[in-house]
XYZ file of C-alpha atoms in Angstrom:
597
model
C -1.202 78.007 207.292
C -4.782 76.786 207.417
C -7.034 74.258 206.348
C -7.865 70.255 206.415
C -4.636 69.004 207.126
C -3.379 71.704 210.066
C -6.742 71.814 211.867
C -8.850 68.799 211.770
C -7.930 68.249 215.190
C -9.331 71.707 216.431
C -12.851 70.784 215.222
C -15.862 68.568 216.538
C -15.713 64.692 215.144
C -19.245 65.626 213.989
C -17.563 68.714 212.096
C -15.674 66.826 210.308
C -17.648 63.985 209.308
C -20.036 66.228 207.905
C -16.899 68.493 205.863
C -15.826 64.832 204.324
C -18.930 64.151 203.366
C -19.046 67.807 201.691
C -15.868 67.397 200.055
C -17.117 64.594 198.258
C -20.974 65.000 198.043
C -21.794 62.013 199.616
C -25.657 61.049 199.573
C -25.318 59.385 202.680
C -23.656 62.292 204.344
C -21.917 62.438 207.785
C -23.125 59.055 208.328
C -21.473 57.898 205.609
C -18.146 58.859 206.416
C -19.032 57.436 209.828
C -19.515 54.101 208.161
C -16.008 53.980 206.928
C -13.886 55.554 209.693
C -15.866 52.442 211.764
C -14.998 49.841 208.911
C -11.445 51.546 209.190
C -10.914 50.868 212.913
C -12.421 47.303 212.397
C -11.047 45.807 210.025
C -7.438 47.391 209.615
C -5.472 47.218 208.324
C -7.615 47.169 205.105
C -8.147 47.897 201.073
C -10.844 49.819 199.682
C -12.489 46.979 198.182
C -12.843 45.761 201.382
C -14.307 48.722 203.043
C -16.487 49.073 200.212
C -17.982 45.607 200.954
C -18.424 46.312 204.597
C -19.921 49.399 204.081
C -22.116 49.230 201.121
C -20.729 51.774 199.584
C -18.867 52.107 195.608
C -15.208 51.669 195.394
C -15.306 55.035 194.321
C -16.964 56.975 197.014
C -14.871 55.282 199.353
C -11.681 56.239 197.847
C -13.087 59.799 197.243
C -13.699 59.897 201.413
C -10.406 57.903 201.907
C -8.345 60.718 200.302
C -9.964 63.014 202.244
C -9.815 61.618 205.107
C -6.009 61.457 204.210
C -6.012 65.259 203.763
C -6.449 65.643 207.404
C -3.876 63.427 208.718
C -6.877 60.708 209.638
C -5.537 57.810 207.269
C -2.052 56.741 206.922
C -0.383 56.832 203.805
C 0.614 53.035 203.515
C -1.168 50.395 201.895
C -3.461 48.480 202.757
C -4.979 51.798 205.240
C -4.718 52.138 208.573
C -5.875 55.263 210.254
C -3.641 57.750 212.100
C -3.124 58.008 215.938
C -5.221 61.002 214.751
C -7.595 59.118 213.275
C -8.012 56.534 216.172
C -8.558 59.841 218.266
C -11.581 60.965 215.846
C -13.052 56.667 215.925
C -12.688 57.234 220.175
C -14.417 60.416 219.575
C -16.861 59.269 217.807
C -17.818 55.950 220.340
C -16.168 53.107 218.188
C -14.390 51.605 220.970
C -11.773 49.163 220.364
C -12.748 46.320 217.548
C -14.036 43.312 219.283
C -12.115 40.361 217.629
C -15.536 38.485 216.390
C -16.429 37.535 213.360
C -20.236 36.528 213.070
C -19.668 35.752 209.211
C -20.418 32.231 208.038
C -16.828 30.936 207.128
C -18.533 28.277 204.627
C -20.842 30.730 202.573
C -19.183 33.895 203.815
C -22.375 35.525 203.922
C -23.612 34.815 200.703
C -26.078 32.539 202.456
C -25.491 29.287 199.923
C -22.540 27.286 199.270
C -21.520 25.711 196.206
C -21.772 21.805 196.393
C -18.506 20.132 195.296
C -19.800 18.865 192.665
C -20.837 21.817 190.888
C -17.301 23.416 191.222
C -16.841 21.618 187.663
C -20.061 23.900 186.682
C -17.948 27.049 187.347
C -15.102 26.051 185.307
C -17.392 25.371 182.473
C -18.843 28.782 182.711
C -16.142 30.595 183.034
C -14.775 29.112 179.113
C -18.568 30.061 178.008
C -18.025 33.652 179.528
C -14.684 33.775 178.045
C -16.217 32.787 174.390
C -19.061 35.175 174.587
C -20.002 39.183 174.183
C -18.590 41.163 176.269
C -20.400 43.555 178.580
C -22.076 46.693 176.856
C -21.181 49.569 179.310
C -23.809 52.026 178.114
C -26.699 49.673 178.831
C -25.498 49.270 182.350
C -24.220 45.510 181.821
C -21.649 44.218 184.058
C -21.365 40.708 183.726
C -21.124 38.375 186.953
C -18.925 35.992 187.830
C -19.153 31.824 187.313
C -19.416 31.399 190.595
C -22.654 34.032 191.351
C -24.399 32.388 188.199
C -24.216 29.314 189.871
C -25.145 30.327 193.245
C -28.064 31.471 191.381
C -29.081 28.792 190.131
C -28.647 27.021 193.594
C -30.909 29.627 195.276
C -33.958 28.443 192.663
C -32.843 25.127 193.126
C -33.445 25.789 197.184
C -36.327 28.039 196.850
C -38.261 25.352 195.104
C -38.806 27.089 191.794
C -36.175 24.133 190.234
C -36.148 21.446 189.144
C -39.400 21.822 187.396
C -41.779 24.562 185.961
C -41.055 27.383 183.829
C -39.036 30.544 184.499
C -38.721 33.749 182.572
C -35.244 35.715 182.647
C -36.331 39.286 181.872
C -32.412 40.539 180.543
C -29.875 37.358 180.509
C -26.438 39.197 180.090
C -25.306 37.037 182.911
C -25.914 34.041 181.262
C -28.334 32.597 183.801
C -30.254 30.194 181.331
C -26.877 28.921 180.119
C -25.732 28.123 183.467
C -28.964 26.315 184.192
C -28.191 24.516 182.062
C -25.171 23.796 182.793
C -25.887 22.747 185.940
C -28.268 20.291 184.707
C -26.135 18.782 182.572
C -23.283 18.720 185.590
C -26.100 16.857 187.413
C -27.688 14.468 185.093
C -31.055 16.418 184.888
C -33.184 18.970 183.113
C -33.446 21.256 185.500
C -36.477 23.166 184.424
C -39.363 22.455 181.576
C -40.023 25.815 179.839
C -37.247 28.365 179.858
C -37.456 31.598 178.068
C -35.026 34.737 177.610
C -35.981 38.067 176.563
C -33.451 40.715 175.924
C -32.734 43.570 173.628
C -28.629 42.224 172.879
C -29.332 39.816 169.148
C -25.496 38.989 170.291
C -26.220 37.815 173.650
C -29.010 35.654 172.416
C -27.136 33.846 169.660
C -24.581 33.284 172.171
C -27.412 31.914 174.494
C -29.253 29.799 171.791
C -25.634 28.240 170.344
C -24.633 27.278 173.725
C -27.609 25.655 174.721
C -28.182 23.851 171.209
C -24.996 21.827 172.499
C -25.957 21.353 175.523
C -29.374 19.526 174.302
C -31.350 22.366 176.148
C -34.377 24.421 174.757
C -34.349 28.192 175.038
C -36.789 30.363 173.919
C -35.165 33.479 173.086
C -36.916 36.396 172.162
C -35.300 39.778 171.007
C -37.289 43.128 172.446
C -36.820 46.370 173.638
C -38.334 46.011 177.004
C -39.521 49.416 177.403
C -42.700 48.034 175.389
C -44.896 45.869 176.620
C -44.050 42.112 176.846
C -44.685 40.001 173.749
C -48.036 38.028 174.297
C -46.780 35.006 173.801
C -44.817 35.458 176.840
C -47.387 37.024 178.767
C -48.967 35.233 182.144
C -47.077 32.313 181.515
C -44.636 31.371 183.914
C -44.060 30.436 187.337
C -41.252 32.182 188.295
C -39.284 35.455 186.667
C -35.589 36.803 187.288
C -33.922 39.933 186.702
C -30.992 42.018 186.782
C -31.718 45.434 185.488
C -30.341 48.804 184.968
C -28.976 50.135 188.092
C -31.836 52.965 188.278
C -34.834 53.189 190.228
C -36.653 53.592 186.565
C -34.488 50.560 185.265
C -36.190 48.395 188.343
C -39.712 49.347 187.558
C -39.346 48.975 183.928
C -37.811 45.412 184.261
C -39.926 44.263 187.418
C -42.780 45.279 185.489
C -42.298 43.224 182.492
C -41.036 40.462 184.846
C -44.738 40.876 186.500
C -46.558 40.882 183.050
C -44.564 37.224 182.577
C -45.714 35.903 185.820
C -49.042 33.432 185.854
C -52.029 35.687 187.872
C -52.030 35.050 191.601
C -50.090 35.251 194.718
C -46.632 33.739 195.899
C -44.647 33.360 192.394
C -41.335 34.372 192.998
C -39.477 36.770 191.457
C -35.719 37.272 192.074
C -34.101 40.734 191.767
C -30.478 41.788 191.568
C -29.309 45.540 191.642
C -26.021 47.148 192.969
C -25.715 49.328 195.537
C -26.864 52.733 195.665
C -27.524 55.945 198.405
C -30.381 55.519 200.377
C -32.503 57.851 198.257
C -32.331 56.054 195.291
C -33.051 52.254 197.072
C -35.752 54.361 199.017
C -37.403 54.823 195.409
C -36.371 51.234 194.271
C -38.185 49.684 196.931
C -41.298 52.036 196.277
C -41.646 50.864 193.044
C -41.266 47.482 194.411
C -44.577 48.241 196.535
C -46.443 49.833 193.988
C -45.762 47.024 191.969
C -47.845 45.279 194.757
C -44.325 42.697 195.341
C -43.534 41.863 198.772
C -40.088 40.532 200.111
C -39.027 37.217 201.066
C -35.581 37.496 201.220
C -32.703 39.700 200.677
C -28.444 38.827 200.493
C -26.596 41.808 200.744
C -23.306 41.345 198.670
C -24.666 37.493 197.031
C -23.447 38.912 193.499
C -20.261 38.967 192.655
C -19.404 41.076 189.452
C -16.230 41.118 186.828
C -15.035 44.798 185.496
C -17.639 46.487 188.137
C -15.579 49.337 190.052
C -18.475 51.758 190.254
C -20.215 48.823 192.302
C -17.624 47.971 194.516
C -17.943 44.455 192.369
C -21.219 43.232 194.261
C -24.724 44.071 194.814
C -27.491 42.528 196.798
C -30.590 39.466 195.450
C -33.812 39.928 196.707
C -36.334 37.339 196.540
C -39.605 39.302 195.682
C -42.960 37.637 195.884
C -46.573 38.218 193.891
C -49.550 39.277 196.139
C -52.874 39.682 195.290
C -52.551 43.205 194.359
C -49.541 42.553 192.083
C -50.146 44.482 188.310
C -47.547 46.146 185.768
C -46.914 49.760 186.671
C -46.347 50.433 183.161
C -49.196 51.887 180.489
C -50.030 49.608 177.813
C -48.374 52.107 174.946
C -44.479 51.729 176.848
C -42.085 53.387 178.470
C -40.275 56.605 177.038
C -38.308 58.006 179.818
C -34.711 57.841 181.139
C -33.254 54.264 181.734
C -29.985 53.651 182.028
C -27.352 55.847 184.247
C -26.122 57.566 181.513
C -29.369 58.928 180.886
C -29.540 60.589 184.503
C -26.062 61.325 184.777
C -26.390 65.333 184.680
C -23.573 66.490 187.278
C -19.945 67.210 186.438
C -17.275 65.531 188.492
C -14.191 67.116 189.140
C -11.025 64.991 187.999
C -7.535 65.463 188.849
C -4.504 64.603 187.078
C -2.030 62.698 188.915
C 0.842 64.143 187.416
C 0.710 67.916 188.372
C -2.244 67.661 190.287
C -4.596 70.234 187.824
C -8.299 69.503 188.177
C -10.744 69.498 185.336
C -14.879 68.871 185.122
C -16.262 65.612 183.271
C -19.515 65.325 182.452
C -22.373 66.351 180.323
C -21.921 70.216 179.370
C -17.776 69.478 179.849
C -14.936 69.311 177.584
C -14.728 66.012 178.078
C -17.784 63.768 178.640
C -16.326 60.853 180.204
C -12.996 60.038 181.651
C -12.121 57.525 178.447
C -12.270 61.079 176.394
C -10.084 62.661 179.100
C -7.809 59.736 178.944
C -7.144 59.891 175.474
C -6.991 63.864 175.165
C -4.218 63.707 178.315
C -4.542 66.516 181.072
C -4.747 70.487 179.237
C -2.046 71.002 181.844
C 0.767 68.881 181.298
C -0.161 66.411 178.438
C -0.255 63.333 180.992
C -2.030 61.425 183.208
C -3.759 59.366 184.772
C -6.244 60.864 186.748
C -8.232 60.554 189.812
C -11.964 61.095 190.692
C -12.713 64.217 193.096
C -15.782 65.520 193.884
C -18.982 66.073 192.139
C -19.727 69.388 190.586
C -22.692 71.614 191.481
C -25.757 71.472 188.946
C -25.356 73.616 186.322
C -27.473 73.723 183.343
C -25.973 72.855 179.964
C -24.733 75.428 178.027
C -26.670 76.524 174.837
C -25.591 74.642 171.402
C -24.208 77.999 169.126
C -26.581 79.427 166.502
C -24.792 78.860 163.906
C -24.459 74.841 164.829
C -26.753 72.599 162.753
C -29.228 71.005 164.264
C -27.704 67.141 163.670
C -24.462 66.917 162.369
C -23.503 66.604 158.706
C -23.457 62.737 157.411
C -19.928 61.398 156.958
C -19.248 59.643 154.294
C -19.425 55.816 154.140
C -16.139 54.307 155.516
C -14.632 50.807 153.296
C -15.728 47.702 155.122
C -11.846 46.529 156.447
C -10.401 44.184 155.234
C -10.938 40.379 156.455
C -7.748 39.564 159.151
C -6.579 43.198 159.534
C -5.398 44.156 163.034
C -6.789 46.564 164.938
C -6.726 50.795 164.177
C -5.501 52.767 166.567
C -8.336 55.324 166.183
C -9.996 56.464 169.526
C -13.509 56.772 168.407
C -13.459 53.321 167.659
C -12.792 52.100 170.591
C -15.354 50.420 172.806
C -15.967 52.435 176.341
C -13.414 50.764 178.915
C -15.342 49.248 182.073
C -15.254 51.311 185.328
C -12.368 51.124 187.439
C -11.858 54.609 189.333
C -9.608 52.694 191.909
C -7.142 51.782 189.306
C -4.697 54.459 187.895
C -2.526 54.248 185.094
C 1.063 55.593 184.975
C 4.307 55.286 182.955
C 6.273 52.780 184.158
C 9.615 53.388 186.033
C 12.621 51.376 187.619
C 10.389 50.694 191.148
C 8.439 48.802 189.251
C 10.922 46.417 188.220
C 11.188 43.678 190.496
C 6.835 43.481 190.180
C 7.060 43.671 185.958
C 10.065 40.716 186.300
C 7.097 38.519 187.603
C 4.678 39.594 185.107
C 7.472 38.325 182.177
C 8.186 35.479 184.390
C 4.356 34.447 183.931
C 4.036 35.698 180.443
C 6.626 33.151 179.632
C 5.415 30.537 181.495
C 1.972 30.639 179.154
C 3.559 31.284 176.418
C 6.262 28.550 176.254
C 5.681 25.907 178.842
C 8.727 24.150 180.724
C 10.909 25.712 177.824
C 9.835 29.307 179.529
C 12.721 31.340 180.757
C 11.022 31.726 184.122
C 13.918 33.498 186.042
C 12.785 36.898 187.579
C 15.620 38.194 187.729
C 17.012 37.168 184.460
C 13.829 39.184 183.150
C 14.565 42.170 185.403
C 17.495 42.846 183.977
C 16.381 42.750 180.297
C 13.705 45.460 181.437
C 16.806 47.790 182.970
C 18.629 48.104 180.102
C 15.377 48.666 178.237
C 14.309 51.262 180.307
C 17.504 52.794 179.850
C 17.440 53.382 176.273
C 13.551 54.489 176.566
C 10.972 53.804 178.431
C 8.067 54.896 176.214
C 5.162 53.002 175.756
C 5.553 50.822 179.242
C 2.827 51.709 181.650
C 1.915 50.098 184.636
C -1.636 49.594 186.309
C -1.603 50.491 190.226
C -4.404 50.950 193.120
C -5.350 54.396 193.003
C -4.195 54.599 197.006
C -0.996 53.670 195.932
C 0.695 50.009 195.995
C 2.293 47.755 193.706
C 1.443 47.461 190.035
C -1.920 45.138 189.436
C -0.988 45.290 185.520
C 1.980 45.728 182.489
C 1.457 46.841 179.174
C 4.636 47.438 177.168
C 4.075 48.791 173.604
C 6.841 49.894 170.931
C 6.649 51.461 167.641
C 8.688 49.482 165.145
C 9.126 49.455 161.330
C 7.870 46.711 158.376
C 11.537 46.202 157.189
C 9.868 45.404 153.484
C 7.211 47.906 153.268
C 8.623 50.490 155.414
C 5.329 51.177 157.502
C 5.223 51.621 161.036
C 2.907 50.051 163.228
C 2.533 49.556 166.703
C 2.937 46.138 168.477
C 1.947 44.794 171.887
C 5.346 43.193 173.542
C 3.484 42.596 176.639
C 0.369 42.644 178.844
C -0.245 41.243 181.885
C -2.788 41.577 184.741
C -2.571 39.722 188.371
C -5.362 38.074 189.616
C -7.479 40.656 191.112
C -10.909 41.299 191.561
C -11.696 43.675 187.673
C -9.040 41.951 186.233
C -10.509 42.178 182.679
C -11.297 45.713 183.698
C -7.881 46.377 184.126
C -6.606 45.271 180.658
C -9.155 47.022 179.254
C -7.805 49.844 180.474
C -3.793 48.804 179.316
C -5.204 48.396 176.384
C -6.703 51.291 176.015
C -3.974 53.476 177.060
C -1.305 51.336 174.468
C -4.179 52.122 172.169
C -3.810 56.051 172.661
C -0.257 55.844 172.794
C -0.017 54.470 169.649
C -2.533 56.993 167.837
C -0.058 59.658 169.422
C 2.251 58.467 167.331
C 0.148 58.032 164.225
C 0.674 54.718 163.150
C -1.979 52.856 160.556
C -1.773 49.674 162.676
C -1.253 47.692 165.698
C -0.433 43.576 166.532
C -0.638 42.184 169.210
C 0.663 37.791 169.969
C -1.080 35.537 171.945
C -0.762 32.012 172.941
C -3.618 30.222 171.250
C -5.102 28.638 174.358
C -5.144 32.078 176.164
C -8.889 32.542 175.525
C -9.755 35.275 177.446
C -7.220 37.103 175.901
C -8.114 36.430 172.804
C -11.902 37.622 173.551
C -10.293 40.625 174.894
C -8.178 41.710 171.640
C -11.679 40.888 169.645
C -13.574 43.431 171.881
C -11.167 45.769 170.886
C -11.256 45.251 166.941
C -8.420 42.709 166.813
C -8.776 40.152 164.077
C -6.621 37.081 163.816
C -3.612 37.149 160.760
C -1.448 34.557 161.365
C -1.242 31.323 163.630
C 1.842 29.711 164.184
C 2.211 25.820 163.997
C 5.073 24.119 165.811
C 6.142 20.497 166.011
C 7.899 19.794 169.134
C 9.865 16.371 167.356
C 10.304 14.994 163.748
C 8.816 11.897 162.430
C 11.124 8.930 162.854
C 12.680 8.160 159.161
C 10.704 4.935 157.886
């Protein structure tokens, strides 16, 4: 028998680094793979989250070289990884000697460069409720929304780069919410914070979010709707004294935005300008950082990892901030009649990536050109093979040109005919193509649940009754284990389970049934429980629960599904409205009775 896993030891280290690298077509190449078999002997035992943020590499790409590292006996099998006495023979190989136990890494900022004062930790709470309340993250403009605590360690880096308190500062794209956690952060501290702020962005529903939240707070905000692939409005133009932005996460995305950013700026040298992006292959930050040149910026600071993102798998959950500053030779890059091009990542995504289903292990392409175009569609078809699921990201495909669109196809397709507006506090349809497009979390799997999951799913009840209904909760695990047993032994569909793609307990519960209006006699599906643990995409996650109770429930062709909350469980509730969910009923309890008069 030949092939990864029976010779890997008969080849070079430098062989098969660069067959790894291959396997997966990583951009980085041999040296890539290098990267994490060193992060590997470092830091084990380890996640892949945390080799991702040692390495600078996606969560995806580093499970991609994980599992193939795996395939050749390098990586262990348990979680969190550890790599092989074959593996540790490839790092010795290679020149990583034994780790050094020393950890340069400021224990206060942990590298982020800027600590949060104590008395701003209030600030995060706050923001956290006001992300909670507001829009969620649109995937297919690149969004991905970053957490209270990088908005205010923002806000903290103006505060320390002298562009606050004071002057005026233009956000060029806000779906982070960085005006409203100025002023937040003013309020927290007593002060105005800055004297002309101004938001342009192409999202009506993040800026009536923005201009609601700040009306309470007491705090002016200009904010201005436009497609920033035209030319800034003039009354924004040369204004201000300072500009940040996070855009799209391609190398077009950062001109574009930059460039408007520029056009905000006052002429002259040394106005800052403060850049997020996530991170990418060297090519691609090789052309991010020419446009930053040709833009005529220069740097005066960069954080690797400083944001921190929510629902962000294909970043790994961070990306670096750059502090950019005007020279001399700083102009737009853009012609005065706008940009046209590609923008966002869907628009350059053209190669196929092989998926395979857990289940029976068949591959399939997903892509532009494929059967399926993205893995939501693949989700909610189930695998060609065996009907199941979930599935896991392999490789990416070779280019191939998409195939020609049938003669006989029209041109656009024919209109549909206007659907009836629903009806006011209806719950959500189960119908796939109106569901929103699930946030990115490749290292997360979904399966059906089964009895090793018990013991984990008796905590998630345990917890779901503890929100629900307070001291009076039936908090027992085990008391809640048992009620899942016997469940599971009269059926077990519609209970899934989120896990780590490597393998590990469940991160998530959804448990859905099918039951029957005794009165009317319709079925409908209803939501008996979801939960998600703490983790790192945890609204990521239940997006995807949701999403799969969602398709299981169109599989069975109800005309409805309900789902209960407790009424202070606002994040939940945000997440059932993303999803279509209206509210129906509310239920009113009164814990005693009036004493008789």
């Amino acid at each position: 028998m030949t092939g990864p896993r029976s010779d890997a030891r008969l080849r070079s280290p430098d062989d098969i680094l660069a067959e790894v690298a291959a396997a997966v077509s990583l951009q980085e190449g041999p040296a890539g793979v290098r990267s994490v078999v060193r992060a590997l002997r470092a830091l084990a035992p380890t996640s892949t989250r945390g080799i991702s943020r040692h390495t600078g590499l996606p969560v995806p790409i580093v499970a991609a070289v994980a599992n193939e590292l795996r395939r050749r006996d390098l990586l262990g099998e348990e979680r969190p990884s550890r790599l092989t006495p074959a593996g540790l023979a490839l790092a010795d190989q290679l020149g990583m000697a034994a780790p050094i136990d020393l950890d340069a890494t400021c224990p206060r900022c942990a590298g982020h460069e800027v600590v949060i004062p104590p008395r701003l930790h209030q600030a995060v709470d706050r923001l956290a409720q006001i992300m909670a309340d507001g829009p969620e993250a649109d995937l297919a403009l690149d969004q991905s929304l970053c957490t209270p605590e990088t908005k205010v360690r923002r806000v903290v880096t103006l505060l320390r780069a002298g562009v606050l308190p004071g002057g005026s500062l233009l956000l060029v794209g806000d779906d982070d919410l960085i005006s409203l956690a100025i002023a937040v952060v003013g309020d927290v501290l007593g002060s105005p914070l800055v004297d002309r702020l101004a938001v342009v962005d192409i999202s009506e529903r993040i800026l009536d979010h923005i201009v609601a939240v700040s009306s309470e707070l007491g705090v002016r905000v200009e904010a201005v709707q436009h497609d920033l692939r035209q030319p800034l409005p003039n009354q924004l133009r040369g204004q201000f004294d300072a500009a940040m932005t996070d855009p799209p996460y391609t190398p077009e995305g950062a001109r574009l935005f930059l460039s408007r950013a520029v056009e905000g700026l006052r002429p002259g040298p040394a106005h800052s300008v403060f850049f997020s992006f996530g991170p990418k292959g060297p090519d691609e930050l090789l052309e991010v950082q020419r446009e930053i040149m040709d833009l005529g910026l220069v740097t005066n600071g960069f954080i690797r990892n400083f944001n921190e993102y929510r629902g962000s798998g294909i970043l790994g959950g961070t990306g670096f901030l750059q502090h950019l500053l005007t020279t001399s030779a700083t102009a737009s890059a853009l012609p005065a009649s706008g940009y046209d091009g590609p923008l966002y990542t869907r628009d350059k995504r053209t190669r196929q990536r092989e998926y395979e289903c857990v289940a029976c292990g068949e591959r399939m392409p997903v892509g532009l050109g494929a059967r399926w175009e993205s893995v939501a569609a693949l989700r909610a078809a189930g695998c060609p093979h065996c009907g199941g699921g979930p599935f896991r990201p392999r490789q990416l495909l070779p280019e191939t040109a998409p195939p020609a669109q049938p003669a006989a196809q029209p041109a656009t397709p024919p209109a549909q005919p206007a659907q009836p507006a629903a009806q006011a506090a209806q719950p959500a349809r189960p119908e796939t193509a109106s569901q929103p497009e699930v946030a990115g979390v490749e290292d997360v799997v979904v399966r059906a649940a089964d009895e090793r999951d018990l013991p984990r799913l008796a905590e998630f009840e345990a917890e779901i009754a503890r929100i629900s209904f307070g001291e009076a909760a039936v908090d027992d695990p085990a008391k809640h284990e048992a009620r899942l047993a016997k469940a599971m032994t009269r059926s077990r569909a519609g209970m899934y389970v989120a896990c780590p793609a490597e393998g590990g307990p469940a991160v998530g519960w959804m448990w859905m049934s099918i039951n029957q209006n005794a009165v009317t006699g319709e079925r409908y599906a209803n939501f008996r429980s979801l939960a998600v643990a703490p983790v790192p995409d945890r609204t990521a996650v239940a997006e995807l629960l949701i999403s799969t109770g969602l398709g299981f429930a169109a599989e069975h062709g109800v005309t409805e599904v309900v789902g209960k909350v407790h009424v202070g469980n606002v994040p939940m509730r945000a997440l059932y409205r993303k999803f279509g969910f209206e509210a129906t009923h509310l239920s009113m309890r009164l814990n005693r009775l009036p004493e008789a008069r």
